[in-house]
Each structure stands twice: as C-alpha cells, then as structure tokens.
Amino acid sequence: MWNHHIPSSHKAGLVLTRYTKLVPANSPLAMGMAVGCVAVATAVRLALTAVIGPTAPFITMFPAVLLAAVIGGLWPGLLAIVLSIVATWFFLFTPRMDFGPLSAADVTSVVFFMLGALLVVLVATSMRRAVERLGEAQEKLLAALDASSTGTWRWDIQRDIIEWDPAMANVFGLGLKKTPRNVEEFASLIHPEDRDYARTVIGDAIKNGKTIEYEFRAVLPEGEERWIYDRSRPVYDPEGKPLYMIGACLDITSRKKTEERQSLLIHELNHRVKNTLATVQSLAIQTMRSSPSPEAFQSNFMARLMALSATHDLLTQTYWESASLSEVIEAELRPHGGIDGLRIKARGDAVRLKPQQALSLGLAFHELATNATKYGALSSSQGQLSITWDLEADAAGKRQLLVHWHEQDGPPVAKPRRQGFGTRLIDRSIVHELGGAIEMDYASTGLECRMRVPLTSP
C-alpha cells in the first residue's frame, strides 16, 4: 500500500547530518585562508592575461573575497580586499612588478572593486552568521530530540528515498550507516503483527491528505522490542500529486510499560480491596454472632481488625509484594507483650510470604495469641510460649511451611466442648484459604498447634 506506484529501480541512501562547523571567525587560520584565496586568484588572473589582456583586472578577485568572507568572517574578507588591490596594483597595473602611479582608469577600477567587494563581504558575513545560527538551532533541536527520544524523518514518495536524522537512528537503536533507505527496509523494522496496520494507516493518509498519529512496535536488530509513536503528514505538489511525507517518531516504550504496570496494579488493587472487604465483612458477622453483648463485639471485632491492619502495614512497606513471617508473628504478638526471648520466643528460617499468606497467617496467630492471653500460657506470669517454624519439601518437591505453636507452664487446658469462632477462623485461614493443614493438641501442659502450609516463592 505504501509503494504500489513507486518504480523499483530507484535506489536510496540519504540521512540528515549536522551542519559542518565553519572556521572560527577572524582566527589566524581564517586570515591565512584569506591570503591563500587571494594568491590563487592572482595566479589565475595572471594566467588569463594572455587571453583577455589587462581588461577586468579584478575579475578573479571577487570570488576570492567572497570565499574568504564566507569561510573566515568580516576581517578576513576585508583583508582579502586589501590584498587583492595590492596584488593587482603590483602584478597587473602598468608598470607591472612595481607600485607606480595609477591612471584614472586604474583608480576607477579600484573604486568600483572596493564598493563591490565591500558589498560582497557584508552579504557573505550576514550569510555566515545565518548559517551559524541555523547550525546552533539544529544542534539545539537535535539535543531536544535526543533528550526526548524523538527522531524526524522524510520519505520521498516518488523516488522511495527515506531520510533519517541522527535522533531517529537512536530511536531505533541503529547507526547512521544502518538506517533504512526505502520503505521495504523500514517495514522490516516493524513488528510483523503491526506491518499491515502501519501500511493501511499511511496509505489512507496519502489518499486523504490528513495528518496521522499511530503506534507500532519496532523490532531492533538485537531482537529488542520498542513501542514507537509516529505523527506524520503527506505533502503534495500544486496538481495534488503526493511528493513526500514528513514526520516524527517518539520512543514510548517506557510509557507503555508504565501503563501496563498501572493497569496491573489497578486490577490487583481492585482484587485486594474486594478480598479485604470480604474478610472484614466475614469477621464482623462471625464476631457479632459469637459475642454475648455489643461491648464484647466491639472489643473482639476491633482486636481482629487491628490484627488485620498490622499485616496490612507490613505489606504496604513492600508495595504489597511480600512480608516476612517473623515480622508478621512479631506484629501479632506485640499487643500481648511481644517477643522478648524469655517468656515469648520465636525462631525459624527467613521466609517471605505472599500477601494472602501473610493476611491469613496473621489472623491465625492473632487468634492463637488472644486465646493464650485469655485461657492459656500467657494468662499467667509463669507461662511460656514458643513459636518455631521450618521449611521442607513434600513428595512432589514443593516447599511446605511447618509452624509449631507450643504453650507451657500455664493453667491446665482442655479441648473445648464446642468450636468457637476463633477456632473456626484459624481453621478457615489455614485450611480453606491457604490449602494447608492444622492440628490442635489440647495437652494438659499447654496447647500445641501444628500448621502445614504450601509455600511458593512470592
């Protein structure tokens, strides 16, 4: 669609480059070049004497003055004027090879040459300044394009020639010598799944004469993919024939990755908020059913809500990626005296938990600690609590987390006649939500709880 009307015999290979830097204005090098220009012009004029005679003695000096002024600036141009007059006076005016008196015709020639040469110098100096400003502007533009990962291009539709600036080459990770020279070479840089789309968009733009904006994936020589945004428009001749397209390409890979991550985070946040609200709702309903009074409901519900909040705080510190098991245990036991290494001990391997694992285990530890404070080892000053955990692999080679909660030296305990909400919450957290197993041993010396939880790396 891009090049159905383009002769295949045309070759291409042009790229835009920075302006060649001029010789520093009025420098010794520029002065030397002015002397050289006049010397060459004098030699050429002497060689022409046999052909044109003494007529137009300054005919070769005007190009010398122009060249000196363009290359070197104002003062080299003025120096070239003076040297041209001196050289012509000495070598061409009668008597030759001597600075004799000038005739009226010679004086007239000198005056007209000076006026014309001064005009040439002024114009050339102005042109030089314009070229310098243009070069500076292009340098600034290229710097801006490089900084913004933007490049510009031009496609000669009739000859199928593509021109890229250096910034454009950087966008596609290419050197200037490896830039595409025609449409087909450029198409080879586009992801195969996006080529037909790009052809259709550009073909419609040429047909309808409109500015287009579109995005596509580019495949770099090393195999890396980049997202590119392009804005371009066609240009036509007075008869409406498409001449060329001009445009700019912007590397939007970082933006695309950010958008993708943002979408993923929003989806994940929505999922987690729903889960958290469902957990809070379940806690509220079950706590209300098992509470004998509004005061008891408020106390129990707030305690469980704070346990959930403590784990949330730990997950927030890692942007909801994972939480340390030891930190989860410490956070849930802090309201009950904390892990002091004497009365309450905790020991185990370094384990990172996924968000749902951390929340479920946090609620389970909270219920166990609450029961220990009310009825178990933490209800007496002599009681002790030990929490240990370890990692092992099951028969399939998958990691398993083993947790041992052991109370001792507290009041005698017995298996409850009926299962309360706290026990059901522990069972739901470990068995139903994490797919694990739990064993409660109400030994007379103290409660022992063993938990086995499937564990995958967060």
Short mmCIF file of C-alpha atoms in Angstrom, two decimals, residues 25-429:
data_model
loop_
_atom_site.label_atom_id
_atom_site.label_comp_id
_atom_site.label_asym_id
_atom_site.label_seq_id
_atom_site.Cartn_x
_atom_site.Cartn_y
_atom_site.Cartn_z
CA ALA A 25 35.62 33.79 12.62
CA ASN A 26 38.64 36.13 12.39
CA SER A 27 41.05 33.45 13.62
CA PRO A 28 44.68 33.22 12.37
CA LEU A 29 43.61 30.23 10.30
CA ALA A 30 40.88 32.33 8.68
CA MET A 31 43.37 35.11 7.93
CA GLY A 32 45.75 32.61 6.38
CA MET A 33 42.96 31.22 4.23
CA ALA A 34 42.19 34.76 3.01
CA VAL A 35 45.82 35.18 1.94
CA GLY A 36 45.70 31.85 0.17
CA CYS A 37 42.48 32.73 -1.67
CA VAL A 38 43.98 35.98 -2.97
CA ALA A 39 47.21 34.22 -4.01
CA VAL A 40 45.27 31.65 -6.04
CA ALA A 41 43.07 34.35 -7.58
CA THR A 42 46.15 36.38 -8.56
CA ALA A 43 47.80 33.37 -10.18
CA VAL A 44 44.64 32.59 -12.15
CA ARG A 45 44.31 36.23 -13.27
CA LEU A 46 47.92 36.31 -14.44
CA ALA A 47 47.29 33.13 -16.42
CA LEU A 48 44.28 34.77 -18.08
CA THR A 49 46.28 37.84 -19.14
CA ALA A 50 47.34 36.15 -22.35
CA VAL A 51 43.67 35.60 -23.18
CA ILE A 52 41.84 38.75 -22.02
CA GLY A 53 44.72 41.18 -21.58
CA PRO A 54 44.51 43.99 -18.99
CA THR A 55 40.69 44.12 -19.21
CA ALA A 56 38.79 43.44 -15.94
CA PRO A 57 41.84 43.20 -13.66
CA PHE A 58 39.72 42.26 -10.61
CA ILE A 59 37.62 39.54 -12.30
CA THR A 60 39.14 36.69 -10.27
CA MET A 61 39.36 38.71 -7.04
CA PHE A 62 35.61 38.79 -6.35
CA PRO A 63 35.38 35.00 -5.81
CA ALA A 64 38.46 35.18 -3.56
CA VAL A 65 36.89 37.92 -1.41
CA LEU A 66 33.57 36.04 -1.26
CA LEU A 67 35.24 32.78 -0.24
CA ALA A 68 37.39 34.49 2.41
CA ALA A 69 34.37 36.26 3.92
CA VAL A 70 32.17 33.15 3.95
CA ILE A 71 34.86 30.94 5.42
CA GLY A 72 36.53 33.38 7.81
CA GLY A 73 34.14 36.24 8.51
CA LEU A 74 34.36 40.05 8.28
CA TRP A 75 38.05 40.75 8.87
CA PRO A 76 39.40 38.00 6.59
CA GLY A 77 37.05 39.39 3.91
CA LEU A 78 38.41 42.92 4.37
CA LEU A 79 41.97 41.56 4.34
CA ALA A 80 41.21 39.84 1.04
CA ILE A 81 40.01 43.18 -0.42
CA VAL A 82 43.23 44.96 0.58
CA LEU A 83 45.45 42.13 -0.65
CA SER A 84 43.52 41.96 -3.93
CA ILE A 85 44.12 45.67 -4.58
CA VAL A 86 47.80 45.39 -3.68
CA ALA A 87 48.33 42.28 -5.83
CA THR A 88 46.50 43.77 -8.81
CA TRP A 89 48.41 47.07 -8.49
CA PHE A 90 51.76 45.27 -8.39
CA PHE A 91 51.21 42.49 -10.95
CA LEU A 92 48.62 43.86 -13.41
CA PHE A 93 48.65 47.67 -13.46
CA THR A 94 51.18 49.43 -15.66
CA PRO A 95 54.07 49.49 -14.96
CA ARG A 96 53.99 45.86 -13.86
CA MET A 97 56.01 44.49 -10.96
CA ASP A 98 56.07 47.98 -9.49
CA PHE A 99 53.87 50.25 -7.36
CA GLY A 100 53.87 53.08 -9.86
CA PRO A 101 51.32 55.90 -10.13
CA LEU A 102 47.79 54.78 -11.09
CA SER A 103 45.98 56.02 -14.13
CA ALA A 104 42.45 57.39 -13.97
CA ALA A 105 41.13 54.12 -15.38
CA ASP A 106 43.03 52.13 -12.77
CA VAL A 107 41.68 54.32 -9.95
CA THR A 108 38.16 53.85 -11.28
CA SER A 109 38.65 50.08 -11.35
CA VAL A 110 39.93 50.12 -7.76
CA VAL A 111 37.00 52.23 -6.53
CA PHE A 112 34.37 50.06 -8.20
CA PHE A 113 36.11 46.92 -6.96
CA MET A 114 36.20 48.23 -3.40
CA LEU A 115 32.49 49.11 -3.45
CA GLY A 116 31.51 45.78 -4.98
CA ALA A 117 33.84 43.78 -2.76
CA LEU A 118 32.59 45.55 0.41
CA LEU A 119 29.04 44.66 -0.57
CA VAL A 120 30.10 41.06 -1.14
CA VAL A 121 31.80 40.94 2.28
CA LEU A 122 28.75 42.35 4.06
CA VAL A 123 26.40 39.91 2.34
CA ALA A 124 28.75 36.98 2.90
CA THR A 125 29.22 37.88 6.57
CA SER A 126 25.47 38.07 7.01
CA MET A 127 25.09 34.69 5.33
CA ARG A 128 27.79 33.24 7.56
CA ARG A 129 26.00 34.46 10.70
CA ALA A 130 22.75 32.99 9.38
CA VAL A 131 24.46 29.65 8.77
CA GLU A 132 25.96 29.72 12.26
CA ARG A 133 22.59 30.48 13.82
CA LEU A 134 21.00 27.75 11.73
CA GLY A 135 23.66 25.32 12.86
CA GLU A 136 23.13 26.30 16.51
CA ALA A 137 19.38 25.92 16.09
CA GLN A 138 19.84 22.48 14.59
CA GLU A 139 22.17 21.46 17.41
CA LYS A 140 19.56 22.57 19.95
CA LEU A 141 16.84 20.75 18.04
CA LEU A 142 18.88 17.58 17.85
CA ALA A 143 19.70 17.84 21.56
CA ALA A 144 15.99 18.23 22.34
CA LEU A 145 15.13 15.29 20.09
CA ASP A 146 17.82 13.14 21.69
CA ALA A 147 16.64 14.06 25.19
CA SER A 148 13.02 13.27 24.36
CA SER A 149 13.83 10.10 22.39
CA THR A 150 12.27 11.68 19.31
CA GLY A 151 13.54 11.50 15.75
CA THR A 152 12.39 13.06 12.48
CA TRP A 153 12.17 11.53 9.03
CA ARG A 154 11.26 12.36 5.44
CA TRP A 155 10.07 9.95 2.76
CA ASP A 156 10.35 10.94 -0.91
CA ILE A 157 7.31 9.08 -2.22
CA GLN A 158 8.17 9.29 -5.93
CA ARG A 159 11.76 8.08 -5.59
CA ASP A 160 11.21 5.90 -2.50
CA ILE A 161 14.02 7.55 -0.53
CA ILE A 162 13.88 7.73 3.25
CA GLU A 163 15.94 10.31 5.15
CA TRP A 164 16.53 9.99 8.90
CA ASP A 165 18.17 12.37 11.32
CA PRO A 166 20.63 11.03 13.94
CA ALA A 167 17.99 11.12 16.69
CA MET A 168 15.73 8.92 14.58
CA ALA A 169 18.51 6.37 14.27
CA ASN A 170 18.87 6.38 18.06
CA VAL A 171 15.15 5.74 18.49
CA PHE A 172 15.51 2.51 16.54
CA GLY A 173 18.91 1.63 18.01
CA LEU A 174 20.72 1.92 14.68
CA GLY A 175 23.88 3.60 13.47
CA LEU A 176 23.54 6.20 10.72
CA LYS A 177 25.06 3.81 8.19
CA LYS A 178 22.46 1.15 9.01
CA THR A 179 19.32 3.25 8.67
CA PRO A 180 16.69 2.04 6.17
CA ARG A 181 16.96 3.52 2.71
CA ASN A 182 13.48 2.74 1.42
CA VAL A 183 10.05 1.66 2.53
CA GLU A 184 10.65 -2.08 2.46
CA GLU A 185 13.79 -1.77 4.57
CA PHE A 186 11.87 0.35 7.05
CA ALA A 187 8.98 -2.15 7.10
CA SER A 188 11.45 -4.86 8.12
CA LEU A 189 11.98 -2.96 11.39
CA ILE A 190 8.27 -3.06 12.26
CA HIS A 191 6.86 -5.97 14.23
CA PRO A 192 5.25 -8.46 11.80
CA GLU A 193 1.90 -8.14 13.58
CA ASP A 194 1.90 -4.34 13.11
CA ARG A 195 3.09 -4.05 9.50
CA ASP A 196 -0.30 -4.32 7.81
CA TYR A 197 -1.75 -1.80 10.23
CA ALA A 198 1.07 0.68 9.51
CA ARG A 199 0.67 0.21 5.75
CA THR A 200 -3.06 0.85 5.99
CA VAL A 201 -2.68 3.98 8.12
CA ILE A 202 -0.02 5.53 5.88
CA GLY A 203 -1.87 4.57 2.71
CA ASP A 204 -5.03 6.26 3.98
CA ALA A 205 -3.03 9.36 4.93
CA ILE A 206 -1.61 9.70 1.40
CA LYS A 207 -5.02 9.10 -0.14
CA ASN A 208 -6.92 11.52 2.10
CA GLY A 209 -4.18 14.08 2.74
CA LYS A 210 -4.51 14.07 6.51
CA THR A 211 -2.13 14.13 9.44
CA ILE A 212 -1.93 10.75 11.14
CA GLU A 213 -0.97 9.54 14.59
CA TYR A 214 -0.41 5.87 15.31
CA GLU A 215 1.62 3.50 17.45
CA PHE A 216 3.51 0.38 16.48
CA ARG A 217 6.14 -1.98 17.77
CA ALA A 218 9.64 -1.90 16.32
CA VAL A 219 11.98 -4.88 16.44
CA LEU A 220 15.62 -3.84 16.87
CA PRO A 221 18.47 -5.82 15.28
CA GLU A 222 19.27 -7.45 18.65
CA GLY A 223 15.65 -8.63 18.97
CA GLU A 224 14.56 -5.98 21.49
CA GLU A 225 11.05 -4.61 21.02
CA ARG A 226 10.25 -0.92 21.37
CA TRP A 227 6.95 0.90 21.20
CA ILE A 228 7.04 3.83 18.75
CA TYR A 229 4.58 6.70 18.38
CA ASP A 230 4.53 8.36 14.95
CA ARG A 231 2.93 11.61 13.80
CA SER A 232 3.29 12.44 10.11
CA ARG A 233 1.60 14.08 7.14
CA PRO A 234 1.89 13.98 3.34
CA VAL A 235 2.92 16.96 1.18
CA TYR A 236 1.56 17.47 -2.35
CA ASP A 237 2.51 19.46 -5.45
CA PRO A 238 0.09 22.06 -6.94
CA GLU A 239 -1.54 19.32 -9.05
CA GLY A 240 -2.30 17.24 -5.96
CA LYS A 241 0.36 14.63 -6.58
CA PRO A 242 1.96 13.29 -3.35
CA LEU A 243 5.59 14.36 -3.16
CA TYR A 244 6.79 13.25 0.23
CA MET A 245 5.81 12.56 3.83
CA ILE A 246 7.42 14.12 6.87
CA GLY A 247 7.03 13.02 10.43
CA ALA A 248 8.48 12.41 13.85
CA CYS A 249 8.81 9.22 15.86
CA LEU A 250 8.87 9.06 19.66
CA ASP A 251 10.08 6.11 21.73
CA ILE A 252 7.15 5.42 24.10
CA THR A 253 8.40 2.08 25.44
CA SER A 254 8.72 3.41 29.00
CA ARG A 255 5.24 4.90 28.85
CA LYS A 256 3.77 1.63 27.58
CA LYS A 257 5.47 -0.32 30.37
CA THR A 258 4.18 2.20 32.91
CA GLU A 259 0.65 1.93 31.52
CA GLU A 260 0.85 -1.86 31.61
CA ARG A 261 2.12 -1.85 35.18
CA GLN A 262 -0.51 0.72 36.19
CA SER A 263 -3.27 -1.41 34.70
CA LEU A 264 -1.92 -4.45 36.51
CA LEU A 265 -1.70 -2.54 39.79
CA ILE A 266 -5.25 -1.23 39.46
CA HIS A 267 -6.52 -4.73 38.75
CA GLU A 268 -4.54 -6.11 41.69
CA LEU A 269 -5.71 -3.30 43.96
CA ASN A 270 -9.31 -3.93 42.99
CA HIS A 271 -8.87 -7.63 43.72
CA ARG A 272 -7.22 -7.00 47.08
CA VAL A 273 -9.76 -4.41 48.17
CA LYS A 274 -12.58 -6.85 47.40
CA ASN A 275 -10.82 -9.61 49.34
CA THR A 276 -10.11 -7.32 52.28
CA LEU A 277 -13.70 -6.08 52.41
CA ALA A 278 -14.96 -9.65 52.22
CA THR A 279 -12.64 -10.61 55.09
CA VAL A 280 -13.76 -7.65 57.21
CA GLN A 281 -17.41 -8.43 56.47
CA SER A 282 -16.94 -12.05 57.48
CA LEU A 283 -15.09 -11.02 60.65
CA ALA A 284 -17.87 -8.62 61.58
CA ILE A 285 -20.67 -11.14 61.00
CA GLN A 286 -18.98 -14.05 62.78
CA THR A 287 -17.76 -11.89 65.67
CA MET A 288 -21.26 -10.48 66.15
CA ARG A 289 -22.76 -13.98 66.23
CA SER A 290 -20.28 -15.20 68.84
CA SER A 291 -20.35 -12.07 71.04
CA PRO A 292 -22.73 -12.06 74.03
CA SER A 293 -23.02 -8.25 74.11
CA PRO A 294 -22.35 -5.16 71.98
CA GLU A 295 -19.39 -4.34 74.19
CA ALA A 296 -17.87 -7.76 73.64
CA PHE A 297 -18.47 -7.46 69.90
CA GLN A 298 -16.74 -4.10 69.80
CA SER A 299 -13.73 -5.38 71.73
CA ASN A 300 -13.34 -8.61 69.76
CA PHE A 301 -14.01 -7.05 66.38
CA MET A 302 -11.58 -4.16 66.92
CA ALA A 303 -8.87 -6.57 68.08
CA ARG A 304 -9.24 -8.68 64.94
CA LEU A 305 -9.42 -5.59 62.77
CA MET A 306 -6.19 -4.29 64.30
CA ALA A 307 -4.54 -7.67 63.65
CA LEU A 308 -5.56 -7.41 60.00
CA SER A 309 -4.30 -3.82 59.91
CA ALA A 310 -0.91 -4.80 61.35
CA THR A 311 -0.31 -7.23 58.49
CA HIS A 312 -1.54 -4.62 56.01
CA ASP A 313 1.08 -2.21 57.31
CA LEU A 314 3.84 -4.78 56.74
CA LEU A 315 2.66 -5.44 53.19
CA THR A 316 2.42 -1.73 52.42
CA GLN A 317 6.13 -1.34 53.20
CA THR A 318 6.94 -3.67 50.28
CA TYR A 319 4.21 -2.33 47.95
CA TRP A 320 2.12 -5.43 48.63
CA GLU A 321 4.69 -7.79 47.20
CA SER A 322 5.56 -9.87 50.28
CA ALA A 323 6.00 -9.86 54.05
CA SER A 324 8.45 -11.54 56.41
CA LEU A 325 6.95 -14.36 58.51
CA SER A 326 8.95 -13.29 61.57
CA GLU A 327 7.64 -9.73 61.24
CA VAL A 328 4.05 -10.97 60.92
CA ILE A 329 4.42 -13.02 64.12
CA GLU A 330 6.07 -10.11 65.94
CA ALA A 331 3.30 -7.70 64.88
CA GLU A 332 0.53 -10.02 66.10
CA LEU A 333 2.22 -10.73 69.45
CA ARG A 334 3.17 -7.14 70.18
CA PRO A 335 -0.15 -6.38 71.97
CA HIS A 336 0.47 -9.42 74.20
CA GLY A 337 3.91 -8.43 75.43
CA GLY A 338 5.94 -9.00 72.30
CA ILE A 339 8.73 -11.45 71.59
CA ASP A 340 11.18 -10.91 74.44
CA GLY A 341 13.26 -14.08 74.15
CA LEU A 342 12.30 -15.14 77.67
CA ARG A 343 8.57 -15.59 78.08
CA ILE A 344 7.76 -15.49 74.36
CA LYS A 345 10.27 -16.97 71.92
CA ALA A 346 10.19 -17.16 68.14
CA ARG A 347 12.74 -18.88 65.93
CA GLY A 348 12.89 -20.08 62.36
CA ASP A 349 14.23 -19.67 58.84
CA ALA A 350 13.85 -16.45 56.85
CA VAL A 351 10.56 -16.86 54.99
CA ARG A 352 8.79 -14.39 52.68
CA LEU A 353 5.02 -14.68 52.42
CA LYS A 354 2.70 -13.65 49.64
CA PRO A 355 0.04 -11.08 50.61
CA GLN A 356 -2.78 -13.61 51.09
CA GLN A 357 -0.50 -15.95 53.03
CA ALA A 358 0.57 -13.10 55.32
CA LEU A 359 -3.02 -11.98 55.96
CA SER A 360 -4.33 -15.49 56.69
CA LEU A 361 -1.41 -16.47 58.93
CA GLY A 362 -1.60 -13.10 60.68
CA LEU A 363 -5.25 -13.69 61.63
CA ALA A 364 -4.42 -17.23 62.78
CA PHE A 365 -1.57 -16.01 65.02
CA HIS A 366 -3.82 -13.28 66.39
CA GLU A 367 -6.49 -15.80 67.42
CA LEU A 368 -3.92 -18.12 68.97
CA ALA A 369 -2.31 -15.24 70.90
CA THR A 370 -5.72 -13.97 72.08
CA ASN A 371 -6.72 -17.42 73.35
CA ALA A 372 -3.31 -17.82 75.03
CA THR A 373 -3.82 -14.50 76.83
CA LYS A 374 -7.35 -15.38 77.93
CA TYR A 375 -7.05 -19.07 78.77
CA GLY A 376 -3.55 -20.34 78.03
CA ALA A 377 0.11 -19.81 78.88
CA LEU A 378 0.03 -16.02 78.57
CA SER A 379 -2.74 -15.76 81.17
CA SER A 380 -0.27 -16.50 83.97
CA SER A 381 3.07 -14.97 84.85
CA GLN A 382 4.86 -18.35 84.71
CA GLY A 383 3.54 -19.37 81.32
CA GLN A 384 5.77 -19.51 78.28
CA LEU A 385 5.14 -19.54 74.55
CA SER A 386 7.48 -20.91 71.88
CA ILE A 387 6.89 -20.46 68.16
CA THR A 388 9.18 -22.26 65.74
CA TRP A 389 8.95 -22.82 62.02
CA ASP A 390 10.86 -24.63 59.33
CA LEU A 391 10.78 -25.34 55.61
CA GLU A 392 10.65 -28.74 53.96
CA ALA A 393 9.68 -30.22 50.62
CA ASP A 394 6.73 -32.56 50.10
CA ALA A 395 6.72 -35.67 47.92
CA ALA A 396 6.25 -33.52 44.81
CA GLY A 397 9.21 -31.32 45.72
CA LYS A 398 7.06 -28.30 46.62
CA ARG A 399 8.01 -26.17 49.59
CA GLN A 400 5.98 -26.53 52.78
CA LEU A 401 5.98 -24.21 55.78
CA LEU A 402 5.77 -26.01 59.13
CA VAL A 403 4.80 -23.91 62.16
CA HIS A 404 4.81 -25.21 65.74
CA TRP A 405 2.96 -23.16 68.39
CA HIS A 406 3.79 -24.54 71.85
CA GLU A 407 2.43 -23.22 75.15
CA GLN A 408 3.64 -24.50 78.52
CA ASP A 409 3.69 -23.76 82.26
CA GLY A 410 0.27 -22.18 82.02
CA PRO A 411 -3.03 -23.27 83.53
CA PRO A 412 -4.27 -26.72 82.50
CA VAL A 413 -6.18 -26.69 79.24
CA ALA A 414 -8.86 -28.94 77.86
CA LYS A 415 -10.44 -29.37 74.49
CA PRO A 416 -13.45 -27.04 74.24
CA ARG A 417 -16.88 -28.63 74.11
CA ARG A 418 -17.80 -26.64 71.05
CA GLN A 419 -15.75 -24.89 68.39
CA GLY A 420 -15.77 -21.11 68.83
CA PHE A 421 -15.40 -18.51 66.11
CA GLY A 422 -11.71 -18.03 66.86
CA THR A 423 -11.01 -21.69 66.25
CA ARG A 424 -13.14 -21.67 63.11
CA LEU A 425 -11.28 -18.56 61.90
CA ILE A 426 -7.94 -20.33 62.37
CA ASP A 427 -9.21 -23.36 60.51
CA ARG A 428 -10.63 -21.25 57.68
CA SER A 429 -7.41 -19.21 57.35
#
